[in-house]
Amino acid sequence: VQLQASGGGLVQPGGSLRLSCAASGTIFTINAMGWYRQAPGKQRGLVATITSGGSTNYADSVKGRFTISIDNPKNTVYLQMNSLKPDDTAVYYCHGDIFSGYGHHAMDYWGKGTQVTVSS
């Protein structure tokens, strides 16, 4: 299973970006997907997660500004980021809780990070 993220970049404060992450490979079931971020000198932390059924969870710092969604037939998760702040600057990582059909359990998969920079 591979996760390919895209959509990062440089944006001014108050602007918007949309991140996408597509899961590919041998996939039997996707339980949940999500986004985490890591700023320089800080630990990686939760941004938002969504289950295949559509249940969502957000970090307090992004509630009301970010929206996570999932396209199950495309195995793709999106993160719409609005009203961006300089504090949102970080490398954003896609995560998937995915059962490939091999073994007995779903596993954690991570994509390569995509840089989001919010600066004027």
XYZ file of N, CA and C in Angstrom:
360
model
N 0.848 -1.187 0.000
C 0.000 0.000 0.000
C 0.883 1.237 0.000
N 0.548 2.175 -0.855
C 1.291 3.442 -0.918
C 0.292 4.598 -0.784
N 0.750 5.642 -0.122
C -0.042 6.859 0.007
C 0.704 7.993 -0.681
N 0.027 8.645 -1.605
C 0.642 9.732 -2.364
C -0.110 11.016 -2.084
N 0.585 11.945 -1.438
C -0.024 13.228 -1.090
C 0.390 14.300 -2.079
N -0.493 15.272 -2.238
C -0.202 16.403 -3.119
C -0.993 17.612 -2.648
N -0.608 18.779 -3.157
C -1.385 19.978 -2.900
C -0.755 20.999 -1.981
N 0.403 20.716 -1.444
C 1.045 21.688 -0.584
C 1.588 22.865 -1.376
N 2.099 23.852 -0.636
C 2.672 25.007 -1.304
C 2.768 26.199 -0.389
N 3.000 27.347 -1.004
C 3.128 28.613 -0.289
C 1.842 29.412 -0.460
N 1.305 29.910 0.648
C 0.069 30.694 0.593
C 0.158 31.817 1.606
N -0.506 32.917 1.317
C -0.516 34.045 2.247
C -1.488 33.794 3.391
N -1.257 34.429 4.518
C -2.223 34.298 5.632
C -3.630 34.662 5.184
N -4.574 33.851 5.633
C -5.960 34.041 5.217
C -6.328 33.274 3.966
N -5.335 32.708 3.303
C -5.581 31.982 2.072
C -6.035 30.550 2.303
N -6.178 29.822 1.196
C -6.662 28.449 1.244
C -5.771 27.518 0.437
N -5.748 26.278 0.847
C -5.087 25.202 0.113
C -5.923 23.941 0.275
N -5.804 23.042 -0.699
C -6.468 21.753 -0.610
C -5.434 20.655 -0.804
N -5.314 19.796 0.196
C -4.421 18.650 0.113
C -5.205 17.417 -0.312
N -4.549 16.564 -1.080
C -5.140 15.292 -1.489
C -4.176 14.178 -1.151
N -4.715 13.008 -0.875
C -3.881 11.841 -0.616
C -4.611 10.612 -1.139
N -3.976 9.951 -2.096
C -4.568 8.764 -2.704
C -3.841 7.517 -2.241
N -4.584 6.530 -1.811
C -4.024 5.240 -1.429
C -4.091 4.307 -2.626
N -3.008 3.572 -2.853
C -2.964 2.647 -3.978
C -2.297 1.356 -3.559
N -2.383 0.366 -4.419
C -1.811 -0.928 -4.110
C -2.911 -1.917 -3.772
N -2.547 -2.946 -3.038
C -3.517 -3.980 -2.658
C -4.266 -3.509 -1.422
N -5.513 -3.129 -1.605
C -6.328 -2.588 -0.522
C -7.606 -3.394 -0.420
N -7.831 -3.953 0.772
C -9.071 -4.673 1.006
C -10.093 -3.767 1.674
N -9.651 -3.082 2.711
C -10.545 -2.172 3.437
C -9.756 -0.985 3.967
N -10.319 0.195 3.828
C -9.772 1.379 4.488
C -10.658 1.687 5.687
N -10.084 1.598 6.868
C -10.847 1.913 8.071
C -10.940 3.407 8.292
N -9.815 4.087 8.093
C -9.776 5.532 8.309
C -8.563 6.105 7.604
N -8.632 7.389 7.313
C -7.493 8.116 6.781
C -7.433 9.458 7.477
N -6.286 10.089 7.394
C -6.183 11.362 8.078
C -4.926 12.121 7.726
N -4.786 13.249 8.380
C -3.642 14.132 8.179
C -3.016 14.483 9.525
N -1.698 14.473 9.532
C -0.908 14.893 10.671
C 0.084 15.934 10.160
N 0.626 16.726 11.057
C 1.598 17.733 10.632
C 2.721 17.852 11.642
N 3.868 18.284 11.124
C 5.046 18.468 11.967
C 5.726 19.764 11.582
N 5.757 20.683 12.527
C 6.452 21.945 12.335
C 7.889 21.797 12.819
N 8.785 22.641 12.354
C 10.188 22.548 12.781
C 10.312 22.610 14.302
N 11.048 21.657 14.860
C 11.275 21.636 16.297
C 10.127 21.100 17.122
N 9.067 20.631 16.449
C 7.904 20.119 17.168
C 7.628 18.673 16.779
N 6.858 17.994 17.615
C 6.471 16.621 17.315
C 5.324 16.606 16.308
N 5.232 15.495 15.613
C 4.120 15.311 14.689
C 2.817 15.203 15.481
N 1.790 15.903 15.017
C 0.522 15.891 15.730
C -0.665 15.789 14.793
N -1.790 15.405 15.381
C -3.022 15.218 14.630
C -3.527 16.533 14.046
N -3.988 16.467 12.795
C -4.732 17.575 12.205
C -6.204 17.177 12.122
N -6.462 16.076 11.398
C -7.841 15.616 11.241
C -7.841 14.179 10.760
N -8.861 13.431 11.154
C -9.040 12.076 10.664
C -10.494 11.874 10.247
N -10.692 10.882 9.394
C -12.041 10.555 8.942
C -12.125 9.050 8.730
N -13.222 8.444 9.170
C -13.423 7.025 8.929
C -14.075 6.832 7.560
N -14.087 5.593 7.102
C -14.729 5.326 5.824
C -16.227 5.617 5.893
N -16.772 5.609 7.087
C -18.182 5.927 7.270
C -18.455 7.411 7.382
N -17.381 8.216 7.431
C -17.559 9.660 7.434
C -17.448 10.344 8.782
N -17.135 9.593 9.827
C -16.949 10.217 11.140
C -15.618 10.955 11.166
N -15.650 12.181 11.662
C -14.460 13.024 11.628
C -13.990 13.415 13.020
N -12.709 13.749 13.095
C -12.098 14.246 14.319
C -11.078 15.309 13.931
N -11.103 16.444 14.633
C -10.213 17.544 14.306
C -9.424 17.990 15.531
N -8.216 18.467 15.284
C -7.478 19.155 16.328
C -8.202 20.465 16.626
N -8.180 20.874 17.883
C -8.880 22.107 18.269
C -8.391 23.303 17.463
N -7.118 23.310 17.129
C -6.516 24.461 16.463
C -7.012 24.657 15.033
N -7.643 23.640 14.450
C -8.086 23.757 13.056
C -9.604 23.690 12.914
N -10.309 23.442 14.003
C -11.772 23.350 13.932
C -12.367 24.645 13.384
N -13.289 24.492 12.446
C -13.924 25.650 11.841
C -13.173 26.216 10.658
N -11.928 25.790 10.471
C -11.128 26.289 9.344
C -10.797 25.191 8.340
N -10.563 23.983 8.827
C -10.190 22.860 7.967
C -11.358 21.885 7.860
N -11.486 21.262 6.699
C -12.503 20.245 6.484
C -11.877 19.032 5.827
N -12.062 17.876 6.446
C -11.557 16.630 5.879
C -12.714 15.877 5.233
N -12.428 15.249 4.099
C -13.442 14.464 3.408
C -12.775 13.259 2.766
N -13.583 12.269 2.425
C -13.038 11.046 1.840
C -13.895 10.630 0.653
N -13.213 10.169 -0.394
C -13.875 9.604 -1.573
C -13.552 8.121 -1.557
N -14.469 7.328 -1.047
C -14.176 5.904 -0.849
C -13.879 5.153 -2.156
N -14.656 5.348 -3.227
C -14.321 4.620 -4.464
C -12.933 4.956 -5.000
N -12.452 6.173 -4.722
C -11.133 6.572 -5.209
C -10.040 6.360 -4.178
N -10.396 5.876 -2.992
C -9.413 5.676 -1.917
C -8.609 6.950 -1.673
N -9.275 8.062 -1.645
C -8.613 9.362 -1.558
C -9.224 10.196 -0.438
N -8.345 10.827 0.311
C -8.770 11.731 1.373
C -8.322 13.143 1.009
N -9.152 14.118 1.374
C -8.860 15.509 1.076
C -8.847 16.321 2.371
N -8.063 17.383 2.362
C -8.073 18.324 3.467
C -8.184 19.723 2.889
N -9.348 20.321 3.056
C -9.558 21.698 2.627
C -9.168 22.614 3.777
N -8.193 23.466 3.534
C -7.672 24.337 4.573
C -7.988 25.786 4.213
N -8.799 26.429 5.023
C -9.174 27.820 4.817
C -8.662 28.682 5.961
N -8.659 29.978 5.739
C -8.218 30.934 6.777
C -6.879 30.521 7.369
N -5.947 30.200 6.513
C -4.655 29.696 6.967
C -3.884 30.754 7.740
N -3.154 30.276 8.735
C -2.354 31.133 9.608
C -0.889 30.715 9.517
N 0.025 31.612 9.847
C 1.452 31.211 9.860
C 1.711 29.995 10.748
N 0.943 29.850 11.826
C 1.116 28.688 12.711
C 0.749 27.374 12.043
N 0.081 27.423 10.901
C -0.248 26.198 10.170
C 0.929 25.701 9.334
N 1.982 26.487 9.270
C 3.160 26.086 8.506
C 3.758 24.812 9.082
N 3.900 23.809 8.237
C 4.394 22.503 8.678
C 4.498 21.584 7.472
N 5.108 20.441 7.702
C 5.030 19.347 6.736
C 3.804 18.525 7.100
N 2.931 18.322 6.153
C 1.684 17.589 6.370
C 1.845 16.162 5.844
N 1.493 15.205 6.700
C 1.631 13.784 6.373
C 0.257 13.137 6.307
N 0.065 12.339 5.264
C -1.154 11.559 5.118
C -0.987 10.221 5.849
N -2.042 9.782 6.498
C -2.029 8.510 7.227
C -3.224 7.662 6.817
N -3.005 6.359 6.751
C -4.106 5.456 6.462
C -4.092 4.258 7.406
N -5.255 3.896 7.902
C -5.450 2.675 8.696
C -6.120 1.685 7.744
N -5.298 0.825 7.133
C -5.728 0.074 5.960
C -5.440 -1.415 6.122
N -6.420 -2.221 5.745
C -6.237 -3.663 5.700
C -6.022 -4.061 4.248
N -4.862 -4.643 3.994
C -4.509 -5.005 2.626
C -5.082 -6.347 2.213
N -5.579 -7.102 3.203
C -6.055 -8.451 2.907
C -5.058 -9.511 3.298
N -3.839 -9.087 3.596
C -2.817 -10.016 4.038
C -2.742 -9.968 5.555
N -2.542 -11.106 6.168
C -2.499 -11.124 7.613
C -3.893 -11.003 8.201
N -3.934 -10.529 9.443
C -5.209 -10.504 10.144
C -5.617 -9.108 10.606
N -4.740 -8.134 10.409
C -5.018 -6.823 10.975
C -4.736 -5.714 9.972
N -5.436 -4.613 10.148
C -5.087 -3.408 9.409
C -3.756 -2.864 9.919
N -3.102 -2.114 9.077
C -1.807 -1.542 9.436
C -1.819 -0.035 9.205
N -0.865 0.621 9.844
C -0.694 2.062 9.642
C 0.237 2.306 8.463
N -0.206 3.165 7.575
C 0.612 3.558 6.429
C 0.746 5.084 6.425
N 1.930 5.534 6.016
C 2.210 6.970 5.959
C 2.687 7.350 4.568
N 2.242 8.498 4.125
C 2.763 9.047 2.891
C 3.948 9.955 3.180
N 4.672 10.285 2.130
C 5.722 11.280 2.261
C 5.051 12.631 2.498
N 5.659 13.451 3.276
C 5.056 14.721 3.638
C 4.996 15.708 2.491
N 4.071 16.643 2.630
C 3.980 17.747 1.690
C 4.056 19.056 2.487
N 4.900 19.963 2.025
C 5.154 21.195 2.770
C 4.037 22.213 2.546
N 3.552 22.761 3.644
C 2.609 23.880 3.598
C 3.270 25.046 4.322
N 3.411 26.151 3.623
C 4.022 27.350 4.193
C 3.039 28.506 4.082
N 2.742 29.104 5.231
C 1.819 30.245 5.273
C 2.638 31.467 5.661
N 2.811 32.350 4.702
C 3.677 33.501 4.927
C 3.323 34.612 3.955
N 3.509 35.833 4.427
C 3.290 36.980 3.547
C 4.611 37.422 2.906
